[in-house]
XYZ file of C-alpha atoms in Angstrom:
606
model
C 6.242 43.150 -24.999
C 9.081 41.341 -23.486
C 6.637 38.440 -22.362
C 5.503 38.494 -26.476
C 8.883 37.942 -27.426
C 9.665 35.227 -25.356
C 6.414 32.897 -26.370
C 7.596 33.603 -30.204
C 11.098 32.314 -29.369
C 9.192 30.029 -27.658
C 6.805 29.008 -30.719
C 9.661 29.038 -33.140
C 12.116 26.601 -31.045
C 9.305 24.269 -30.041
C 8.091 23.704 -33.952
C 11.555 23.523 -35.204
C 11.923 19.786 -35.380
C 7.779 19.263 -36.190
C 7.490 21.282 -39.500
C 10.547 19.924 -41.391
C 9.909 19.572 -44.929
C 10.192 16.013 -45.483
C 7.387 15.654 -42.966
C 3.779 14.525 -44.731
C 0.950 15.996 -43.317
C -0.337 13.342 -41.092
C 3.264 12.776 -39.821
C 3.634 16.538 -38.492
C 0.589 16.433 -36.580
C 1.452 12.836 -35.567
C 4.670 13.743 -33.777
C 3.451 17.307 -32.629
C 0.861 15.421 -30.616
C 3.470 12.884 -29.324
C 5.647 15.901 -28.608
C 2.688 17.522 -26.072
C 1.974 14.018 -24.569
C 6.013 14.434 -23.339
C 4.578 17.243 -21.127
C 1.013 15.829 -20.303
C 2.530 13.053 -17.733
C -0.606 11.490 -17.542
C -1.296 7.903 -15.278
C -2.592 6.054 -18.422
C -0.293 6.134 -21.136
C -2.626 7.098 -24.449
C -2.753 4.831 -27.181
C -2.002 7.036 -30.470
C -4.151 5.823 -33.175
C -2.457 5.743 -36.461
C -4.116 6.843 -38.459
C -6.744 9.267 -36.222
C -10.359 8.192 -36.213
C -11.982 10.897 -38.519
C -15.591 10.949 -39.786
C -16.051 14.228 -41.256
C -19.800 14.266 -42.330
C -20.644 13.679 -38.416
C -18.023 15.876 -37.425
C -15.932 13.591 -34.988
C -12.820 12.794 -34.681
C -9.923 11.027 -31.983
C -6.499 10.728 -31.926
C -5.449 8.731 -29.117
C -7.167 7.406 -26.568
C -6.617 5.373 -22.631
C -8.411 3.926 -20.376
C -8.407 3.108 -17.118
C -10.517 0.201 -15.892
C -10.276 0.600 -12.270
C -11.373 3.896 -12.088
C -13.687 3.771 -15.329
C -12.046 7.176 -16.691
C -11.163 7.512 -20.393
C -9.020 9.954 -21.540
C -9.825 11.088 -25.321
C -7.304 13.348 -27.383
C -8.161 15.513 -30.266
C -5.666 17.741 -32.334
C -6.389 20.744 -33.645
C -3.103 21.555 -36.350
C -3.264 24.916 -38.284
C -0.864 24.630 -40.922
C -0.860 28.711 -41.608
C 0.510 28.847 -37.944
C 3.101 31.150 -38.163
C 5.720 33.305 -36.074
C 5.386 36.477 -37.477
C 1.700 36.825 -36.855
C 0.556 33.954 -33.924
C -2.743 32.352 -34.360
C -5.463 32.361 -31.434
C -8.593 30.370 -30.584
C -11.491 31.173 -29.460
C -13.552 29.359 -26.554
C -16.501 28.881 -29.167
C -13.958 27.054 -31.308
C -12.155 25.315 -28.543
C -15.887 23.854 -27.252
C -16.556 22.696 -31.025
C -13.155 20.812 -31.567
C -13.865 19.368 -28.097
C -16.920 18.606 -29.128
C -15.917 16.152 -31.777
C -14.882 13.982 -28.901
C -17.963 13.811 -27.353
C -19.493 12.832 -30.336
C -17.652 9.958 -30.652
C -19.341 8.159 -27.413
C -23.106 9.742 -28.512
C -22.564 7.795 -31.614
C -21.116 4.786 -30.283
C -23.846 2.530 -31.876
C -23.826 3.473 -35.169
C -19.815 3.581 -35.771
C -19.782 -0.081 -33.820
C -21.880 -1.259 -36.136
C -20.093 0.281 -39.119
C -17.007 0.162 -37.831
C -13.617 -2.658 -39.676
C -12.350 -4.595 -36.879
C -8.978 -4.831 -37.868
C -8.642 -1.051 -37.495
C -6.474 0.440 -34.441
C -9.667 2.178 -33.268
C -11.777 -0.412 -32.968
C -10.441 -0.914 -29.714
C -11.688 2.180 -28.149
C -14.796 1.177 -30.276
C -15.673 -1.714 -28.259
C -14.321 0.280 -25.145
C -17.407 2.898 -25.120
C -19.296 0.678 -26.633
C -18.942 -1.767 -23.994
C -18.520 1.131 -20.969
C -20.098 3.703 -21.819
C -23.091 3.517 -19.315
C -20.766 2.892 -16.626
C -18.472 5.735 -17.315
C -17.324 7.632 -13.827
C -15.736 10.371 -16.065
C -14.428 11.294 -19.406
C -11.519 13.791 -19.658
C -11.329 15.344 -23.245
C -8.082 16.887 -23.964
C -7.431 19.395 -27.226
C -4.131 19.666 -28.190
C -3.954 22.788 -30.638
C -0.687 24.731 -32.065
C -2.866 27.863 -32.051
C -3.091 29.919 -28.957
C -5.710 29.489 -26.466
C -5.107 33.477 -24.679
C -8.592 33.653 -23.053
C -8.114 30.316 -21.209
C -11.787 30.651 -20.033
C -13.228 27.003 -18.967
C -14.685 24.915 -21.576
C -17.915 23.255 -20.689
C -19.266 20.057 -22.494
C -21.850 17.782 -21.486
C -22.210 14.053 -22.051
C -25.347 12.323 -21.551
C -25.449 10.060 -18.545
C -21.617 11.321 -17.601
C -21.388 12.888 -14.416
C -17.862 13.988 -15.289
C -16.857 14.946 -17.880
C -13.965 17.751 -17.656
C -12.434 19.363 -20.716
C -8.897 20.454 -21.112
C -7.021 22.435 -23.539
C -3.545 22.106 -24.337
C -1.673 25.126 -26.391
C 1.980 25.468 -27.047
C 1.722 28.617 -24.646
C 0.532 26.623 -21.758
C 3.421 24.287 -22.462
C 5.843 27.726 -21.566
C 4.080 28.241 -18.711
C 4.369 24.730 -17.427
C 8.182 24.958 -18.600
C 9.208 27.901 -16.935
C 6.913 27.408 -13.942
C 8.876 24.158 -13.127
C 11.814 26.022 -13.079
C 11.396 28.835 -10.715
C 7.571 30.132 -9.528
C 5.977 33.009 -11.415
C 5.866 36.520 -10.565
C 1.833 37.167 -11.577
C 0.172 39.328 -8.719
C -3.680 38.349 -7.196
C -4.409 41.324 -5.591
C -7.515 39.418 -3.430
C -8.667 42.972 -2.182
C -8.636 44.471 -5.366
C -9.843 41.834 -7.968
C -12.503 40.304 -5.467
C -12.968 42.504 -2.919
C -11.996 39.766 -0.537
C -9.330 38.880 2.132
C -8.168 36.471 4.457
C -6.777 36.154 7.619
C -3.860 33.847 8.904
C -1.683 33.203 11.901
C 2.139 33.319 11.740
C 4.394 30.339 12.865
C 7.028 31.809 14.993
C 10.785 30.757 13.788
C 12.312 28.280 16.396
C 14.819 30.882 18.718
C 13.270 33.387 17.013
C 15.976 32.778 13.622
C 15.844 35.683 11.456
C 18.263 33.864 9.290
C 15.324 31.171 7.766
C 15.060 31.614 4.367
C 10.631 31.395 4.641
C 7.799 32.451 6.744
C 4.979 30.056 7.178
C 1.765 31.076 7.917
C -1.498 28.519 8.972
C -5.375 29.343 8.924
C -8.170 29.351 6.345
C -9.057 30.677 3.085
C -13.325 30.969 2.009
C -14.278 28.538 -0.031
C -16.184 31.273 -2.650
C -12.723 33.227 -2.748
C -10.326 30.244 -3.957
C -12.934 28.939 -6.406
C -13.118 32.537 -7.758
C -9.269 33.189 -8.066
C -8.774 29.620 -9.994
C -11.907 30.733 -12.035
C -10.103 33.983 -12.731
C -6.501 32.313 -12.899
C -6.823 28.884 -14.190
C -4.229 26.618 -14.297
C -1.294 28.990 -13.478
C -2.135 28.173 -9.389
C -1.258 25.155 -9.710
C 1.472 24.561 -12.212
C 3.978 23.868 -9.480
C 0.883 21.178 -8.234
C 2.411 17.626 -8.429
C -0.280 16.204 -10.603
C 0.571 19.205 -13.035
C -2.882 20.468 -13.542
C -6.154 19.920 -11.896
C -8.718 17.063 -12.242
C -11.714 16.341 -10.518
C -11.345 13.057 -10.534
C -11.670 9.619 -7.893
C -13.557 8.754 -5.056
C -12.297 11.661 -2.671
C -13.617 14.492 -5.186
C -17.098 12.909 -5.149
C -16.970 12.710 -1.241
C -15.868 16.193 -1.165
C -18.918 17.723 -3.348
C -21.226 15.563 -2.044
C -20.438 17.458 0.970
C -20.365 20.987 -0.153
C -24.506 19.913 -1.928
C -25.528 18.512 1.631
C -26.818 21.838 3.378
C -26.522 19.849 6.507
C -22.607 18.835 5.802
C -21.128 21.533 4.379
C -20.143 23.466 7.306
C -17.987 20.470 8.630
C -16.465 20.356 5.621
C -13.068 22.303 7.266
C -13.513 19.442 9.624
C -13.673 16.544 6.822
C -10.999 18.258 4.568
C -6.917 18.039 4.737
C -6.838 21.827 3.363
C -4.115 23.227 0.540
C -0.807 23.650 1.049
C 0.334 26.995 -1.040
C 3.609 28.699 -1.138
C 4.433 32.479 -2.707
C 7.103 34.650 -3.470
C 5.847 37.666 -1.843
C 2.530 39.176 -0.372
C 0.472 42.236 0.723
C 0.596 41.309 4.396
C -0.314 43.482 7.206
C -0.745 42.955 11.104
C -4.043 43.314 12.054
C -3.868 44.586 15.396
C -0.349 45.075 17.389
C 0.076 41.499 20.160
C -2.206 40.232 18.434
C -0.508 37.146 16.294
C -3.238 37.387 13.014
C -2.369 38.965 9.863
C -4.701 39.934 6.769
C -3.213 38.563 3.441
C -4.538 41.178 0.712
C -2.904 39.916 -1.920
C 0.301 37.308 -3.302
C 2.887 37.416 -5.929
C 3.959 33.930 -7.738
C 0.735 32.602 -5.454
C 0.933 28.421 -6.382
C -1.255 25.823 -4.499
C 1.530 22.686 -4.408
C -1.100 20.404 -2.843
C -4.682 20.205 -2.413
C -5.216 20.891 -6.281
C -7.892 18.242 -5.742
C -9.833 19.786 -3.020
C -9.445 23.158 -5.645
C -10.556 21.474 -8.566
C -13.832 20.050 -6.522
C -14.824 23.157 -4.793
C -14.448 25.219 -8.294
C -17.103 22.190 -9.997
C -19.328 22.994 -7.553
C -18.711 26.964 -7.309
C -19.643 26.242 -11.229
C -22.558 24.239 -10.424
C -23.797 27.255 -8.322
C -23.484 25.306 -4.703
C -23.699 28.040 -2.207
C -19.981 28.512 -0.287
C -20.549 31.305 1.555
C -20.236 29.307 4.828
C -17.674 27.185 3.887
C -13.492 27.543 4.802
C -11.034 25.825 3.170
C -7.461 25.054 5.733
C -4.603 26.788 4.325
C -0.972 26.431 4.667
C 1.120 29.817 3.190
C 4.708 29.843 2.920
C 6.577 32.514 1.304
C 9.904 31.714 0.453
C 12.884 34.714 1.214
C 15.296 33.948 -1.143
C 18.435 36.357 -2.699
C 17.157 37.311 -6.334
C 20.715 37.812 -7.018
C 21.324 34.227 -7.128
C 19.370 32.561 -9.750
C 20.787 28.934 -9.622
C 20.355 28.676 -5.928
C 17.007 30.293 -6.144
C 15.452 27.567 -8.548
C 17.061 24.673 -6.605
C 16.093 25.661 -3.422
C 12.471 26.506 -4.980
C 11.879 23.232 -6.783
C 13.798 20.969 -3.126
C 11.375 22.582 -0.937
C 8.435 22.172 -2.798
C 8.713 19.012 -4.060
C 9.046 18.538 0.104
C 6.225 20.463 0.768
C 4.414 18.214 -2.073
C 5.514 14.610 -0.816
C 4.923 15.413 3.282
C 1.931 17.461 2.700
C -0.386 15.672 0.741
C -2.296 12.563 2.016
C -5.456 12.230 0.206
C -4.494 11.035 -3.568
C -1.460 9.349 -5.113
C 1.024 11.858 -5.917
C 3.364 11.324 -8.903
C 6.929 9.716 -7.510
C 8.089 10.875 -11.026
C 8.175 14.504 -9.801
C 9.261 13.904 -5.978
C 11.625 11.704 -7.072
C 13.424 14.176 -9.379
C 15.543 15.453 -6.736
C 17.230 12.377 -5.487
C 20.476 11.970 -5.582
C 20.610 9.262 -8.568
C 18.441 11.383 -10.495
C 21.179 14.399 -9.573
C 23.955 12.499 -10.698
C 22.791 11.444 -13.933
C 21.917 15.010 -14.994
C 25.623 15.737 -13.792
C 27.206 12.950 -15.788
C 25.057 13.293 -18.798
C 26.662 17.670 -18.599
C 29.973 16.439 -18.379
C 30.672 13.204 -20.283
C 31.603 13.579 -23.865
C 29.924 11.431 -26.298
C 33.116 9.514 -28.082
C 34.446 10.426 -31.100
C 33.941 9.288 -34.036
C 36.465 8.822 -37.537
C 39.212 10.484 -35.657
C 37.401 13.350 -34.932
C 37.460 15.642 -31.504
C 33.785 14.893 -29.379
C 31.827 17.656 -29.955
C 28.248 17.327 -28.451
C 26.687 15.326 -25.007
C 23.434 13.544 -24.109
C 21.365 16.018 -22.168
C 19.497 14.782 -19.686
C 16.256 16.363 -18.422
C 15.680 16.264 -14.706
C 12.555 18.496 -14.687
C 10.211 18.708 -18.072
C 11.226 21.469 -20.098
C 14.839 21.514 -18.544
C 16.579 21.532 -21.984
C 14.605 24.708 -23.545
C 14.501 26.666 -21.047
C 18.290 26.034 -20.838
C 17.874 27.533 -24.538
C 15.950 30.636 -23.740
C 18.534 31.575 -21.194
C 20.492 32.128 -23.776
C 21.420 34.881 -26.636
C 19.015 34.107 -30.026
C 21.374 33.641 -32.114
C 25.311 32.125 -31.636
C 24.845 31.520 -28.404
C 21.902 29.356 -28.990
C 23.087 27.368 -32.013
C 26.414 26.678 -29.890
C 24.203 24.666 -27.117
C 22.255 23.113 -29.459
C 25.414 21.546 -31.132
C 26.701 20.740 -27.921
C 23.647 19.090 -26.825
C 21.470 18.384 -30.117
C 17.842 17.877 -29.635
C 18.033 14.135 -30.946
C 19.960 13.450 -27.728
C 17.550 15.207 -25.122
C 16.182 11.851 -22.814
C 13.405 13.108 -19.979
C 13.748 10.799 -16.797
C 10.606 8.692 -18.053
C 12.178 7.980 -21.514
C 15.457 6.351 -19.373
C 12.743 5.213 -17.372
C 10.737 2.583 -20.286
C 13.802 1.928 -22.003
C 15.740 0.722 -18.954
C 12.706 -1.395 -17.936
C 12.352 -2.739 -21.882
C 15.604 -4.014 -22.111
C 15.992 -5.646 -18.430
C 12.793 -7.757 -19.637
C 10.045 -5.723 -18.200
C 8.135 -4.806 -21.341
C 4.796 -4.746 -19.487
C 6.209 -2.591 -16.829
C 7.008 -0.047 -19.786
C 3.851 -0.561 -21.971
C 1.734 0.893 -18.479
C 3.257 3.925 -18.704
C 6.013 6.391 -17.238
C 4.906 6.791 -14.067
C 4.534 2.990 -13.545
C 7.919 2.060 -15.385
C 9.628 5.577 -13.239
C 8.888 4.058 -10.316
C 10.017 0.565 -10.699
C 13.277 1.921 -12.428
C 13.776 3.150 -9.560
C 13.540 0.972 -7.295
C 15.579 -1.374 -9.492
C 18.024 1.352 -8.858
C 17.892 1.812 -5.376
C 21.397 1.070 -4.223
C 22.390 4.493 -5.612
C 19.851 6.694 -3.426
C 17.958 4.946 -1.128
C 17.833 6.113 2.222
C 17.595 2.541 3.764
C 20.461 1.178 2.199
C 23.071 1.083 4.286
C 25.972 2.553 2.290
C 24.310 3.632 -1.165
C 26.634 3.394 -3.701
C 28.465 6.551 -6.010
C 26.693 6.802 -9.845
C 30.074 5.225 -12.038
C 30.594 6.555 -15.469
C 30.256 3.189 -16.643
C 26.485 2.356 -15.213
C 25.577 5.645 -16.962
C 27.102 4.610 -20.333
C 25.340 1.636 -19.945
C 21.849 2.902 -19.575
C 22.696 5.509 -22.676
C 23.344 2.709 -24.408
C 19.711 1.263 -23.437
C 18.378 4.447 -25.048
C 20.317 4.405 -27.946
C 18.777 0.685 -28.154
C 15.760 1.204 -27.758
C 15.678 4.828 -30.211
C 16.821 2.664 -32.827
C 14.516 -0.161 -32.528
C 11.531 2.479 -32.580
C 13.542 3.659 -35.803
C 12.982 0.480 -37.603
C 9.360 -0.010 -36.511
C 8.654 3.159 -37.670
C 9.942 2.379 -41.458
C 8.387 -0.839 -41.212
C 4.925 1.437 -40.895
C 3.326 -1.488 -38.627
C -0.372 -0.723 -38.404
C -1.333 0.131 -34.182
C 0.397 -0.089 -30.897
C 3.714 0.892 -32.013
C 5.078 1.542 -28.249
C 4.143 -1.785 -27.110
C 5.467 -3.342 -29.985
C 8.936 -1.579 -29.370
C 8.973 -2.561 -25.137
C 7.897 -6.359 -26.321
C 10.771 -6.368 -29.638
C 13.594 -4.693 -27.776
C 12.795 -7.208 -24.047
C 12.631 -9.998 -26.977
C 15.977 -8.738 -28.123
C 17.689 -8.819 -25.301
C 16.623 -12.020 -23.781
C 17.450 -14.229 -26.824
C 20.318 -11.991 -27.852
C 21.463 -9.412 -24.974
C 24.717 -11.741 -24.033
C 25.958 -10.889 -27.418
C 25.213 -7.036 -27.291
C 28.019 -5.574 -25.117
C 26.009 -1.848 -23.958
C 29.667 -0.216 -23.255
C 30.810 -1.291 -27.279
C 26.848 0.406 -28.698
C 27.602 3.654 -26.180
C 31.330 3.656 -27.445
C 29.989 3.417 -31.242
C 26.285 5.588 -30.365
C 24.722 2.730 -32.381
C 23.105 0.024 -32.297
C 25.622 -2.619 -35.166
C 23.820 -2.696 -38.557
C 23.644 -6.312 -37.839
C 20.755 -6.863 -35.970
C 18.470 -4.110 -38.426
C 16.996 -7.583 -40.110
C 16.605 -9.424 -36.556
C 14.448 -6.836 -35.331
C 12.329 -6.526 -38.195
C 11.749 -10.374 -37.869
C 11.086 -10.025 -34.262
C 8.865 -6.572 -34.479
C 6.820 -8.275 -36.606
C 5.955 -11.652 -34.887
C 5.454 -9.068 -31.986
C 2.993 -7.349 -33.322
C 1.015 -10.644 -34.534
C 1.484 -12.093 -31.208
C -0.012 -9.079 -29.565
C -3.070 -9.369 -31.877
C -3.648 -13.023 -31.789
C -2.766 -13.613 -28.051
C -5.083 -10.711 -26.878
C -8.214 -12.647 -28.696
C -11.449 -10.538 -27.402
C -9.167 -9.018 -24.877
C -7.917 -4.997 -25.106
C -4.449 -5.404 -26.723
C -3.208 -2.415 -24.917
C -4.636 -3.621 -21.342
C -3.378 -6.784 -22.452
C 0.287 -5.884 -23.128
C 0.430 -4.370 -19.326
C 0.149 -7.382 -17.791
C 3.100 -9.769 -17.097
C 1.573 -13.023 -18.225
C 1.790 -11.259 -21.853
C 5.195 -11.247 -21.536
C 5.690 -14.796 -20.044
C 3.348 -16.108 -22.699
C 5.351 -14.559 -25.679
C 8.468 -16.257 -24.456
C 7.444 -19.544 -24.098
C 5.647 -19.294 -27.567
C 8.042 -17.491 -30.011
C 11.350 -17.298 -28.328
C 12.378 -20.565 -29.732
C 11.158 -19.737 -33.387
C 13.218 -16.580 -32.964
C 16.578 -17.600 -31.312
C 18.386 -18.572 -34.410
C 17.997 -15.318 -36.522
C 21.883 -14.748 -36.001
């Protein structure tokens, strides 16, 4: 009951600011999928096609799209919005409608010829048209992703097929896995896998001694391996809740190393190296069934784990459960294994969470050597990022007509930071009084800073790739405040954070007036490409102290921006010629090229 009332305070905060009643139809399901995407994190930034590509008849339909060239791997997006969605009585879905809706995607590349040839070229879409068109033999894998309001409970895996696709994985994306990624980012569950029980199963481990035998350390670590059948079972049985603390967020099977690793577990002849090939999973827990085998005898038989989360290797996971569902035989195959259950006070809840998330965003970064990891996430804890969140909780936003300050910027360190701050918190009084101190309009995540810084210093390609991309250069353009190899980093001022507020507020209200301008495709890359446009021709007379002191942008430059957004967008078109506008927009010579060919015509607009 109590877990029921929590997903429909949940439900009801989350669709607060989606359903209001000015909204049009399109434009509610427009910014509830923009909303997920927040969470996704993916590498490739998806293009949102406005409007959706929707042929009805043949049942198909996409509403964003990306692609990633390297890797061949495109990433298609379809909403499912149920408008009868409600909070008295919550909506489900069912894994025969989930594989239809998913489905729609699919059909999108087995039709490929007939919409290219039907198909406007001026359209958003036609982009990804001559994308799969163009690719679609050569596709390594195809993620489909459905993004639904209604409430996927079963969360049984969703199997579609593409013809000549090896892989082609399926995910599904409900408001309720949302609160599980929310509140699993801010301290580990407390679900129960009772190995013994549910799969009549065990495994054995060895315990690392504490150095000078300290009974003070606040985890035990224990090494050895776990069958290969057993963890493909458990995530079968479990899904994505083992690895929401994982710092790629959710499984893929996806890149070279995955095909190395099931081409080994196939080759009868390989597979029993496979411990030897493999770097293991790293997996921590808040507590276990753990007993001692034998007394002096250091091996101990774990029968089952509370709050059980696999923090690295979700990769190895993800490729052992493909081929556990391709029926490859693992019963001779061991997986290493890392366990470390962390002993901390319940009675402290903010020390709990911090030391949680610090060690395993350690665990995550010194761990795992086989795949890129996502700096976004190990980088949360640094000291910069600390100091921003402590500035943006204790500096008033200035007052304005003579009034006392009343609310603050919020800024989120982890994803989900801000309502889970809410939950904690009475329905009611207590809830409306946070919300006015720190309004939802004023809620930045460290990838929105992230883009916007980068847009305004005159890296608009840096932010068109994406958050992870423009993250990690942000921070390194930051690095005298946390950087380990500086030799005296410097102290976060109040004025530096002011300043990159002020980039925010910036760049909000340039999105603002692209919105009302209702500029047909690539809205985000128009907005990185108008506001760096902004700033070089104009950013000497924009003082970012006077916009945070007024948390505005001056009325003034409304008309330059709509001047400039729209030679962007043209310029984005024409430049790209045969070329992917999106792809196009990532790369710096874009950038160069639009200065040298419009900033003159646009200088004088003031």
């Amino acid at each position: 009951m109590k877990e029921d009332k929590q997903r429909i305070e949940f439900f009801k905060d989350f669709l607060e600011d989606i359903e209001s009643p000015d909204k049009a139809t399109a434009s509610i399901q427009g910014t509830f999928l923009e909303k997920m995407l927040n969470f996704m994190e993916r590498p490739e930034e998806p293009e949102v096609l406005i409007p959706p590509y929707i042929n009805s008849s043949k049942k198909i339909a996409i509403n964003a799209y990306s692609y990633d060239k390297e890797s061949l791997t495109l990433d298609l997006y379809v909403v499912d919005y149920d408008f009868d969605q409600n909070a008295e009585e919550i909506l489900t879905i069912n894994k025969a409608e989930i594989t239809e809706i998913g489905t729609k995607a699919k059909r999108f590349i087995t039709n490929i010829k007939s919409i290219q040839s039907s198909r406007d070229h001026s359209l958003q879409d036609y982009e990804l048209v001559k994308i799969v068109a163009e690719n679609h033999k050569d596709l390594e894998e195809v993620n489909i992703f459905i993004i639904t309001n209604r409430y996927y409970l079963a969360n049984k895996p969703v199997d579609i097929t593409i013809p000549g696709i090896q892989n082609v994985n399926t995910e599904v994306w409900d408001i309720d896995r949302v609160h599980q990624l929310i509140t699993s980012e801010q301290g580990i569950q407390n679900d129960h896998i009772d190995f013994e029980e549910d799969f009549n199963n065990t495994f054995d481990m060895m315990f690392v001694p504490e150095p000078n035998n300290d009974a003070t350390s606040n985890f035990d670590c224990y090494i050895g391996y776990i069958p290969a059948e057993l963890l493909a079972r458990a995530y079968d049985v479990w899904g994505p809740k083992l690895v929401e603390r994982n710092v790629r967020s959710f499984l893929q099977v996806r890149g070279g190393t995955n095909k190395g690793i099931r081409n080994t577990l196939k080759d009868s002849s390989q597979k029993k190296m496979f411990v030897a090939y493999n770097n293991g999973i790293s997996t921590i827990a808040r507590s276990g069934d753990i007993e001692r085998i034998k007394d002096g005898i250091n091996l101990y038989r774990i029968k089952g784990l509370t709050g059980w989360q696999i923090v690295n290797g979700g990769q190895t996971t993800a490729s052992i459960h493909q081929a556990y569902k391709e029926e490859v035989d693992l019963s001779d195959v061991y997986v290493q294994a890392k366990l470390t259950i962390l002993k901390v006070d319940e009675g402290i809840t903010k020390d709990k969470h911090s030391l949680e998330d610090e060690m395993v965003s350690r665990i995550s970064e010194y761990a795992n050597t086989q795949n890129k990891i996502n700096k976004s996430d190990l980088l949360a804890n640094t000291r910069f990022m600390s100091d921003l969140e402590k500035f943006s909780r204790s500096t008033w936003m200035p007052a304005l007509k003579g009034r006392k300050p009343e609310s603050k910027w919020y800024f989120e360190r982890a994803r989900g930071q801000y309502m889970v701050d809410i939950n904690r918190r009475k329905r009611g009084k207590e809830q409306n009084d946070f919300k006015k101190l720190y309004p939802k309009d004023k809620v930045i995540t460290k990838v929105e800073i992230a883009k916007y810084f980068m847009s305004w210093e005159g890296f608009p390609h840096v932010s068109s790739k994406g958050g992870e991309e423009a993250f990690k250069k942000f921070m390194e353009f930051n690095k005298n405040f946390w950087k380990s190899d500086v030799s005296t980093p410097e102290n976060l001022s109040l004025p530096v954070y002011q300043k990159i507020i002020a980039r925010t507020i910036i760049n909000n209200r340039v999105k603002e007036i692209v919105e009302e301008m209702k500029l047909k495709g690539y809205k985000a890359n128009v907005v990185y490409y108008t506001v760096a446009m902004l700033h070089h021709l104009y950013g000497k007379e924009i003082n970012l102290i006077k916009v945070w002191e007024e948390q505005s942008l001056s009325d003034k430059w409304e008309e330059v921006v709509r001047i400039i957004a729209s030679k962007t967008l043209f310029f984005l078109r024409e430049s790209a010629g045969e070329r992917n506008v999106t792809q196009w927009a990532k790369q710096e010579a874009c950038w160069v090229q639009y200065k040298e060919t419009d900033a003159k015509e646009l200088k004088g607009l003031i």
